[in-house]
mmCIF file of C-alpha atoms (C1' of nucleotides) in Angstrom:
data_model
loop_
_atom_site.group_PDB
_atom_site.id
_atom_site.type_symbol
_atom_site.label_atom_id
_atom_site.label_comp_id
_atom_site.label_asym_id
_atom_site.label_seq_id
_atom_site.Cartn_x
_atom_site.Cartn_y
_atom_site.Cartn_z
ATOM 1 C CA UNK K 119 -10.619 8.589 -23.174
ATOM 2 C CA UNK K 120 -7.185 8.242 -21.905
ATOM 3 C CA UNK K 121 -4.828 6.069 -23.405
ATOM 4 C CA UNK K 122 -5.303 4.289 -19.411
ATOM 5 C CA UNK K 123 -9.110 3.870 -19.857
ATOM 6 C CA UNK K 124 -8.451 2.623 -23.777
ATOM 7 C CA UNK K 125 -6.657 0.006 -23.151
ATOM 8 C CA UNK K 126 -8.175 -1.706 -19.423
ATOM 9 C CA UNK K 127 -11.142 -1.400 -21.879
ATOM 10 C CA UNK K 128 -9.191 -3.224 -25.491
ATOM 11 C CA UNK K 129 -8.001 -6.137 -22.621
ATOM 12 C CA UNK K 130 -11.183 -6.848 -21.169
ATOM 13 C CA UNK K 131 -13.212 -6.892 -24.689
ATOM 14 C CA UNK K 132 -9.686 -8.121 -26.551
ATOM 15 C CA UNK K 133 -10.637 -11.441 -23.939
ATOM 16 C CA UNK K 134 -13.183 -14.676 -23.388
ATOM 17 C CA UNK K 135 -11.921 -15.022 -19.219
ATOM 18 C CA UNK K 136 -13.035 -13.299 -16.834
ATOM 19 C CA UNK K 137 -10.556 -11.766 -15.439
ATOM 20 C CA UNK K 138 -9.587 -10.578 -12.254
ATOM 21 C CA UNK K 139 -8.608 -6.476 -11.377
ATOM 22 C CA UNK K 140 -5.111 -7.712 -10.919
ATOM 23 C CA UNK K 141 -4.788 -9.620 -13.955
ATOM 24 C CA UNK K 142 -5.828 -6.182 -15.733
ATOM 25 C CA UNK K 143 -3.635 -4.530 -14.546
ATOM 26 C CA UNK K 144 -0.323 -7.740 -15.417
ATOM 27 C CA UNK K 145 -1.757 -7.012 -18.577
ATOM 28 C CA UNK K 146 -2.127 -3.753 -19.190
ATOM 29 C CA UNK K 147 1.233 -3.373 -17.860
ATOM 30 C CA UNK K 148 2.634 -4.930 -21.211
ATOM 31 C CA UNK K 149 1.116 -1.700 -22.989
ATOM 32 C CA UNK K 150 2.215 0.686 -20.410
ATOM 33 C CA UNK K 151 4.946 -0.234 -18.087
ATOM 34 C CA UNK K 152 4.019 2.497 -16.208
ATOM 35 C CA UNK K 153 0.354 2.760 -15.227
ATOM 36 C CA UNK K 154 -0.338 1.481 -11.585
ATOM 37 C CA UNK K 155 -3.144 -0.440 -9.929
ATOM 38 C CA UNK K 156 -4.902 2.697 -8.631
ATOM 39 C CA UNK K 157 -6.040 3.751 -12.279
ATOM 40 C CA UNK K 158 -7.177 -0.140 -13.423
ATOM 41 C CA UNK K 159 -9.732 -0.562 -10.240
ATOM 42 C CA UNK K 160 -11.170 3.329 -11.112
ATOM 43 C CA UNK K 161 -11.044 2.329 -14.433
ATOM 44 C CA UNK K 162 -13.034 -0.387 -14.353
ATOM 45 C CA UNK K 163 -15.712 1.719 -11.681
ATOM 46 C CA UNK K 164 -15.785 3.970 -14.330
ATOM 47 C CA UNK K 165 -16.480 2.247 -16.720
ATOM 48 C CA UNK K 166 -19.045 -0.103 -15.029
ATOM 49 C CA UNK K 167 -20.227 2.299 -13.812
ATOM 50 C CA UNK K 168 -21.167 3.962 -18.195
ATOM 51 C CA UNK K 169 -22.729 -0.148 -18.228
ATOM 52 C CA UNK K 170 -18.782 -0.682 -20.594
ATOM 53 C CA UNK K 171 -18.271 -3.784 -18.509
ATOM 54 C CA UNK K 172 -19.763 -5.730 -15.854
ATOM 55 C CA UNK K 173 -18.838 -7.616 -12.191
ATOM 56 C CA UNK K 174 -18.903 -10.526 -11.413
ATOM 57 C CA UNK K 175 -18.773 -11.781 -7.658
ATOM 58 C CA UNK K 176 -19.852 -15.312 -6.763
ATOM 59 C CA UNK K 177 -18.097 -16.389 -3.874
ATOM 60 C CA UNK K 178 -14.412 -15.808 -4.383
ATOM 61 C CA UNK K 179 -13.238 -12.992 -2.946
ATOM 62 C CA UNK K 180 -12.139 -10.057 -5.689
ATOM 63 C CA UNK K 181 -14.444 -9.207 -8.413
ATOM 64 C CA UNK K 182 -14.274 -10.022 -11.878
ATOM 65 C CA UNK K 183 -14.308 -8.109 -14.818
ATOM 66 C CA UNK K 184 -16.775 -8.822 -17.971
ATOM 67 C CA UNK K 185 -16.417 -7.246 -20.954
ATOM 68 C CA UNK K 186 -19.907 -8.361 -22.769
ATOM 69 C CA UNK K 187 -21.753 -5.902 -20.920
ATOM 70 C CA UNK K 188 -25.072 -7.658 -22.482
ATOM 71 C CA UNK K 189 -27.010 -9.107 -19.886
ATOM 72 C CA UNK K 190 -26.013 -13.019 -19.869
ATOM 73 C CA UNK K 191 -25.270 -16.346 -17.683
ATOM 74 C CA UNK K 192 -22.226 -17.783 -16.083
ATOM 75 C CA UNK K 193 -21.139 -20.987 -15.144
ATOM 76 C CA UNK K 194 -18.777 -20.958 -12.125
ATOM 77 C CA UNK K 195 -16.275 -23.762 -11.021
ATOM 78 C CA UNK K 196 -16.123 -24.174 -7.843
ATOM 79 C CA UNK K 197 -12.512 -26.621 -7.961
ATOM 80 C CA UNK K 198 -11.024 -23.675 -10.144
ATOM 81 C CA UNK K 199 -13.780 -21.122 -9.871
ATOM 82 C CA UNK K 200 -13.002 -20.387 -13.306
ATOM 83 C CA UNK K 201 -15.937 -18.651 -14.894
ATOM 84 C CA UNK K 202 -17.388 -19.333 -18.153
ATOM 85 C CA UNK K 203 -20.384 -17.676 -20.852
ATOM 86 C CA UNK K 204 -23.575 -19.663 -20.770
ATOM 87 C CA UNK K 205 -24.352 -19.498 -24.319
ATOM 88 C CA UNK K 206 -28.126 -20.003 -23.505
ATOM 89 C CA UNK K 207 -30.593 -17.213 -24.577
ATOM 90 C CA UNK K 208 -32.070 -14.437 -21.805
ATOM 91 C CA UNK K 209 -34.495 -15.612 -19.944
ATOM 92 C CA UNK K 210 -37.039 -12.847 -20.324
ATOM 93 C CA UNK K 211 -40.119 -15.087 -18.215
ATOM 94 C CA UNK K 212 -37.934 -15.422 -15.167
ATOM 95 C CA UNK K 213 -39.195 -10.719 -14.583
ATOM 96 C CA UNK K 214 -42.398 -11.987 -15.261
ATOM 97 C CA UNK K 215 -42.597 -14.520 -12.748
ATOM 98 C CA UNK K 216 -40.871 -12.441 -10.628
ATOM 99 C CA UNK K 217 -42.767 -9.665 -10.654
ATOM 100 C CA UNK K 218 -45.669 -11.086 -10.404
ATOM 101 C CA UNK K 219 -44.593 -12.143 -7.062
ATOM 102 C CA UNK K 220 -44.589 -8.823 -5.944
ATOM 103 C CA UNK K 221 -41.003 -7.506 -4.772
ATOM 104 C CA UNK K 222 -40.946 -4.184 -6.796
ATOM 105 C CA UNK K 223 -39.275 -3.368 -9.124
ATOM 106 C CA UNK K 224 -37.766 -5.303 -11.817
ATOM 107 C CA UNK K 225 -34.784 -3.104 -13.966
ATOM 108 C CA UNK K 226 -32.929 -6.744 -14.115
ATOM 109 C CA UNK K 227 -31.180 -10.679 -13.440
ATOM 110 C CA UNK K 228 -28.733 -12.848 -13.764
ATOM 111 C CA UNK K 229 -27.796 -16.496 -12.913
ATOM 112 C CA UNK K 230 -24.332 -18.269 -12.632
ATOM 113 C CA UNK K 231 -24.765 -21.518 -12.588
ATOM 114 C CA UNK K 232 -22.216 -23.738 -10.367
ATOM 115 C CA UNK K 233 -20.961 -27.163 -10.743
ATOM 116 C CA UNK K 234 -17.355 -28.292 -12.872
ATOM 117 C CA UNK K 235 -15.815 -27.256 -15.988
ATOM 118 C CA UNK K 236 -14.859 -29.429 -18.772
ATOM 119 C CA UNK K 237 -11.419 -29.722 -17.335
ATOM 120 C CA UNK K 238 -12.675 -29.980 -13.745
ATOM 121 C CA UNK K 239 -15.034 -32.732 -15.015
ATOM 122 C CA UNK K 240 -12.862 -34.915 -16.543
ATOM 123 C CA UNK K 241 -10.146 -34.752 -13.345
ATOM 124 C CA UNK K 242 -11.963 -35.394 -11.094
ATOM 125 C CA UNK K 243 -13.763 -38.770 -13.618
ATOM 126 C CA UNK K 244 -9.864 -40.810 -13.810
ATOM 127 C CA UNK K 245 -9.948 -40.237 -10.166
ATOM 128 C CA UNK K 246 -12.615 -42.251 -9.327
ATOM 129 C CA UNK K 247 -12.335 -44.486 -12.169
ATOM 130 C CA UNK I 205 -22.450 -27.908 18.711
ATOM 131 C CA UNK I 206 -21.226 -24.424 20.972
ATOM 132 C CA UNK I 207 -23.131 -22.466 22.468
ATOM 133 C CA UNK I 208 -22.105 -19.811 20.896
ATOM 134 C CA UNK I 209 -22.825 -22.153 17.536
ATOM 135 C CA UNK I 210 -25.872 -23.167 18.304
ATOM 136 C CA UNK I 211 -27.449 -19.148 18.935
ATOM 137 C CA UNK I 212 -25.113 -17.801 15.272
ATOM 138 C CA UNK I 213 -27.571 -20.352 13.904
ATOM 139 C CA UNK I 214 -31.006 -19.731 15.318
ATOM 140 C CA UNK I 215 -30.078 -15.490 15.071
ATOM 141 C CA UNK I 216 -30.338 -16.582 11.296
ATOM 142 C CA UNK I 217 -32.557 -18.892 11.073
ATOM 143 C CA UNK I 218 -34.939 -17.025 12.782
ATOM 144 C CA UNK I 219 -34.890 -14.155 10.986
ATOM 145 C CA UNK I 220 -35.918 -12.890 7.171
ATOM 146 C CA UNK I 221 -33.527 -10.253 6.208
ATOM 147 C CA UNK I 222 -30.235 -11.392 4.912
ATOM 148 C CA UNK I 223 -28.047 -9.982 7.333
ATOM 149 C CA UNK I 224 -23.781 -9.406 8.088
ATOM 150 C CA UNK I 225 -22.042 -10.728 9.649
ATOM 151 C CA UNK I 226 -21.146 -7.423 11.331
ATOM 152 C CA UNK I 227 -25.419 -7.505 12.401
ATOM 153 C CA UNK I 228 -24.996 -11.254 13.831
ATOM 154 C CA UNK I 229 -21.925 -10.378 15.967
ATOM 155 C CA UNK I 230 -24.622 -7.162 17.524
ATOM 156 C CA UNK I 231 -27.832 -9.781 17.357
ATOM 157 C CA UNK I 232 -24.634 -13.263 18.888
ATOM 158 C CA UNK I 233 -23.619 -9.965 21.409
ATOM 159 C CA UNK I 234 -27.675 -9.489 22.276
ATOM 160 C CA UNK I 235 -27.437 -13.435 24.574
ATOM 161 C CA UNK I 236 -23.395 -14.096 24.659
ATOM 162 C CA UNK I 237 -22.175 -10.289 25.437
ATOM 163 C CA UNK I 238 -18.048 -11.637 24.305
ATOM 164 C CA UNK I 239 -18.611 -13.345 22.044
ATOM 165 C CA UNK I 240 -15.939 -12.240 19.181
ATOM 166 C CA UNK I 241 -16.573 -11.086 15.921
ATOM 167 C CA UNK I 242 -14.080 -14.264 14.797
ATOM 168 C CA UNK I 243 -16.063 -16.554 16.293
ATOM 169 C CA UNK I 244 -18.721 -15.389 14.259
ATOM 170 C CA UNK I 245 -16.934 -16.143 10.930
ATOM 171 C CA UNK I 246 -15.868 -19.164 12.125
ATOM 172 C CA UNK I 247 -19.049 -20.636 12.652
ATOM 173 C CA UNK I 248 -20.923 -18.722 9.780
ATOM 174 C CA UNK I 249 -18.340 -20.631 7.521
ATOM 175 C CA UNK I 250 -18.106 -23.060 9.052
ATOM 176 C CA UNK I 251 -22.025 -23.353 9.263
ATOM 177 C CA UNK I 252 -21.947 -22.685 5.262
ATOM 178 C CA UNK I 253 -19.179 -26.210 5.335
ATOM 179 C CA UNK I 254 -22.236 -27.666 6.510
ATOM 180 C CA UNK I 255 -24.718 -26.836 4.212
ATOM 181 C CA UNK I 256 -26.655 -25.749 6.636
ATOM 182 C CA UNK I 257 -26.948 -21.989 5.565
ATOM 183 C CA UNK I 258 -26.132 -19.396 2.807
ATOM 184 C CA UNK I 259 -23.916 -17.337 2.069
ATOM 185 C CA UNK I 260 -25.035 -14.396 -0.054
ATOM 186 C CA UNK I 261 -22.359 -12.044 -2.251
ATOM 187 C CA UNK I 262 -24.001 -9.918 -4.644
ATOM 188 C CA UNK I 263 -22.446 -6.852 -5.609
ATOM 189 C CA UNK I 264 -21.431 -5.551 -2.463
ATOM 190 C CA UNK I 265 -18.350 -5.997 -0.889
ATOM 191 C CA UNK I 266 -19.281 -7.551 2.825
ATOM 192 C CA UNK I 267 -21.213 -10.373 2.049
ATOM 193 C CA UNK I 268 -24.822 -11.378 3.310
ATOM 194 C CA UNK I 269 -25.935 -14.704 5.003
ATOM 195 C CA UNK I 270 -28.669 -16.490 4.545
ATOM 196 C CA UNK I 271 -30.317 -18.678 7.260
ATOM 197 C CA UNK I 272 -32.730 -21.084 4.825
ATOM 198 C CA UNK I 273 -30.296 -23.454 2.554
ATOM 199 C CA UNK I 274 -32.743 -24.647 0.539
ATOM 200 C CA UNK I 275 -32.487 -23.184 -3.636
ATOM 201 C CA UNK I 276 -34.017 -19.857 -3.701
ATOM 202 C CA UNK I 277 -34.402 -16.762 -5.631
ATOM 203 C CA UNK I 278 -33.303 -12.897 -4.492
ATOM 204 C CA UNK I 279 -34.617 -9.236 -5.405
ATOM 205 C CA UNK I 280 -31.543 -6.604 -4.257
ATOM 206 C CA UNK I 281 -32.639 -3.744 -3.766
ATOM 207 C CA UNK I 282 -29.834 -1.271 -6.065
ATOM 208 C CA UNK I 283 -30.883 2.017 -4.452
ATOM 209 C CA UNK I 284 -30.773 0.577 -0.199
ATOM 210 C CA UNK I 285 -28.970 -3.404 -1.073
ATOM 211 C CA UNK I 286 -32.043 -4.983 0.812
ATOM 212 C CA UNK I 287 -32.504 -8.319 0.025
ATOM 213 C CA UNK I 288 -35.714 -10.450 -0.034
ATOM 214 C CA UNK I 289 -36.667 -13.492 -0.957
ATOM 215 C CA UNK I 290 -38.847 -14.477 -4.002
ATOM 216 C CA UNK I 291 -40.792 -16.460 -3.487
ATOM 217 C CA UNK I 292 -40.908 -18.790 -6.932
ATOM 218 C CA UNK I 293 -40.651 -22.362 -7.424
ATOM 219 C CA UNK I 294 -37.121 -22.923 -8.433
ATOM 220 C CA UNK I 295 -37.112 -23.673 -12.398
ATOM 221 C CA UNK I 296 -35.171 -26.691 -13.203
ATOM 222 C CA UNK I 297 -35.163 -26.540 -16.375
ATOM 223 C CA UNK I 298 -33.081 -23.477 -16.757
ATOM 224 C CA UNK I 299 -30.547 -25.853 -15.429
ATOM 225 C CA UNK I 300 -31.358 -28.725 -18.264
ATOM 226 C CA UNK I 301 -30.507 -25.306 -20.430
ATOM 227 C CA UNK I 302 -27.718 -24.339 -19.665
ATOM 228 C CA UNK I 303 -26.106 -28.087 -19.102
ATOM 229 C CA UNK I 304 -27.275 -29.142 -23.480
ATOM 230 C CA UNK I 305 -24.583 -26.339 -23.926
ATOM 231 C CA UNK I 306 -21.955 -27.704 -22.662
ATOM 232 C CA UNK I 307 -20.388 -26.436 -19.955
ATOM 233 C CA UNK I 308 -19.613 -28.307 -17.535
ATOM 234 C CA UNK I 309 -21.537 -29.516 -14.156
ATOM 235 C CA UNK I 310 -23.779 -28.367 -12.821
ATOM 236 C CA UNK I 311 -24.910 -28.752 -9.203
ATOM 237 C CA UNK I 312 -26.853 -26.327 -8.964
ATOM 238 C CA UNK I 313 -27.981 -22.350 -9.910
ATOM 239 C CA UNK I 314 -28.481 -18.838 -8.451
ATOM 240 C CA UNK I 315 -30.635 -16.677 -9.981
ATOM 241 C CA UNK I 316 -30.910 -13.014 -8.061
ATOM 242 C CA UNK I 317 -33.227 -9.787 -9.741
ATOM 243 C CA UNK I 318 -31.854 -6.321 -9.643
ATOM 244 C CA UNK I 319 -33.630 -4.042 -9.475
ATOM 245 C CA UNK I 320 -35.943 -1.380 -6.309
ATOM 246 C CA UNK I 321 -37.454 -2.581 -3.299
ATOM 247 C CA UNK I 322 -41.320 -1.626 -2.838
ATOM 248 C CA UNK I 323 -39.955 0.806 -0.267
ATOM 249 C CA UNK I 324 -36.949 2.563 -2.623
ATOM 250 C CA UNK I 325 -39.949 2.192 -5.393
ATOM 251 C CA UNK I 326 -42.049 4.915 -3.813
ATOM 252 C CA UNK I 327 -39.678 6.780 -2.527
ATOM 253 C CA UNK I 328 -39.180 7.586 -5.560
ATOM 254 C CA UNK I 329 -41.598 7.701 -6.811
ATOM 255 C CA UNK I 330 -43.137 10.578 -5.046
ATOM 256 C CA UNK I 331 -39.575 12.343 -6.105
ATOM 257 C CA UNK I 332 -40.738 12.064 -9.732
ATOM 258 C CA UNK I 333 -44.647 13.398 -9.235
ATOM 259 C "C1'" DC F 151 -19.852 -37.331 37.958
ATOM 260 C "C1'" DG F 152 -15.555 -35.758 37.021
ATOM 261 C "C1'" DC F 153 -11.177 -36.871 34.046
ATOM 262 C "C1'" DC F 154 -9.277 -36.155 29.440
ATOM 263 C "C1'" DT F 155 -8.745 -35.512 24.309
ATOM 264 C "C1'" DT F 156 -10.442 -32.771 21.131
ATOM 265 C "C1'" DA F 157 -12.381 -28.915 18.994
ATOM 266 C "C1'" DA F 158 -13.115 -23.806 20.201
ATOM 267 C "C1'" DC F 159 -12.902 -20.122 22.064
ATOM 268 C "C1'" DG F 160 -11.494 -14.604 22.255
ATOM 269 C "C1'" DC F 161 -8.011 -12.400 21.673
ATOM 270 C "C1'" DT F 162 -5.076 -9.586 18.644
ATOM 271 C "C1'" DA F 163 -2.072 -9.019 14.096
ATOM 272 C "C1'" DA F 164 -1.891 -10.343 9.939
ATOM 273 C "C1'" DT F 165 -3.755 -9.572 5.109
ATOM 274 C "C1'" DA F 166 -5.882 -8.994 1.351
ATOM 275 C "C1'" DA F 167 -8.949 -5.936 -2.137
ATOM 276 C "C1'" DT F 168 -10.383 -1.779 -3.154
ATOM 277 C "C1'" DT F 169 -10.320 2.818 -2.394
ATOM 278 C "C1'" DA F 170 -8.293 8.189 -0.724
ATOM 279 C "C1'" DT F 171 -5.388 11.452 -0.939
ATOM 280 C "C1'" DC F 172 -3.167 14.677 -3.297
ATOM 281 C "C1'" DA F 173 0.497 16.787 -6.334
ATOM 282 C "C1'" DA F 174 2.337 16.778 -10.735
ATOM 283 C "C1'" DT F 175 0.200 14.451 -15.469
ATOM 284 C "C1'" DT F 176 -2.848 14.669 -19.405
ATOM 285 C "C1'" DT F 177 -6.610 16.024 -21.970
ATOM 286 C "C1'" DA F 178 -9.297 18.694 -25.213
ATOM 287 C "C1'" DA F 179 -11.929 22.579 -25.513
ATOM 288 C "C1'" DT F 180 -11.222 27.681 -26.708
ATOM 289 C "C1'" DA H 33 -0.957 27.079 -27.171
ATOM 290 C "C1'" DT H 34 -3.419 28.425 -23.642
ATOM 291 C "C1'" DT H 35 -5.705 26.618 -19.824
ATOM 292 C "C1'" DA H 36 -9.629 24.338 -16.709
ATOM 293 C "C1'" DA H 37 -10.878 20.066 -15.583
ATOM 294 C "C1'" DA H 38 -9.891 15.074 -14.804
ATOM 295 C "C1'" DT H 39 -6.795 11.638 -14.736
ATOM 296 C "C1'" DT H 40 -2.450 10.132 -13.636
ATOM 297 C "C1'" DG H 41 0.905 7.351 -10.263
ATOM 298 C "C1'" DA H 42 2.003 7.030 -5.838
ATOM 299 C "C1'" DT H 43 1.610 6.383 -1.598
ATOM 300 C "C1'" DA H 44 -0.920 5.786 2.343
ATOM 301 C "C1'" DA H 45 -5.929 4.345 4.596
ATOM 302 C "C1'" DT H 46 -9.407 1.356 4.839
ATOM 303 C "C1'" DT H 47 -11.840 -1.901 5.670
ATOM 304 C "C1'" DA H 48 -13.899 -7.907 5.886
ATOM 305 C "C1'" DT H 49 -12.421 -11.828 6.389
ATOM 306 C "C1'" DT H 50 -8.742 -15.416 8.051
ATOM 307 C "C1'" DA H 51 -5.017 -16.663 10.986
ATOM 308 C "C1'" DG H 52 -2.602 -18.047 15.984
ATOM 309 C "C1'" DC H 53 -2.545 -18.275 19.829
ATOM 310 C "C1'" DG H 54 -2.652 -19.321 24.999
ATOM 311 C "C1'" DT H 55 -6.886 -20.721 27.130
ATOM 312 C "C1'" DT H 56 -11.372 -22.999 28.330
ATOM 313 C "C1'" DA H 57 -15.716 -25.195 27.228
ATOM 314 C "C1'" DA H 58 -17.714 -29.871 25.290
ATOM 315 C "C1'" DG H 59 -19.705 -34.682 25.729
ATOM 316 C "C1'" DG H 60 -17.401 -39.405 25.260
ATOM 317 C "C1'" DC H 61 -15.865 -43.119 29.042
ATOM 318 C "C1'" DG H 62 -14.952 -45.158 32.968
#
DNA sequence: CGCCTTAACGCTAATAATTATCAATTTAAT
DNA sequence: ATTAAATTGATAATTATTAGCGTTAAGGCG
């Protein structure tokens, strides 16, 4: 566990946002000014493979990372691309239903809701009023 | 509706696989030998915006496309990246539950199951036996 | 049917996120 | 403290996708 890796993991663990590699890079440089972007990517991949973090890619062209490796659901804003946690319990019965379809083995599932985040929803309300 | 666009849509509608832009390009060239890859991408974007097809990006670095624009669920093989439809009904109550969490407006949701496709599952069985 | 406007095409170059390379440095085990 | 192995920073390479642009084809109207 190098200093760089620890800083990257700390940054991810201490935010509820779901940042991109570039945002993490910016934050990491505040602690280790000469850390390189390659190191950020390298450690994000190592951490993902170790199951310490999640990589999310919902539509947008770059990956987002999540410091919470427990399965949970997300809401993606179609307007501003914000990703937010959806605090509802994991629905284990979904996997049972899917297994009944005989599509092979299932280790885990992911569920995303697409729409407008509260901020963009309000913005749109004002426009159409 | 140009010939190119129609061919691309036909290719997508006539396969149950969830091909990449490059695979579609290869198929399209069998019909229009001098079609360009840019045209494939351009039309895939147009068709997606028109709601005629779905763009899927689950983990892998390139997008997959789905000729069936109706919401449905997928199974992604972690071994061979194969994407298969999961023929289970859309669970509308998921959106109700998510709305109750107050994360903003929800237009639709997506659900993916990750594991092993039947082929890779069998391959692994043989190895460990 | 042929003109004509507009949208779409093929081609090539550009973008941009991510990965690979590699000498130099750090880690941590002995 | 020594040392082998792993990781770093810096840079170049890769690769999926998009943008620019002169040319071509669609399809509506006379």
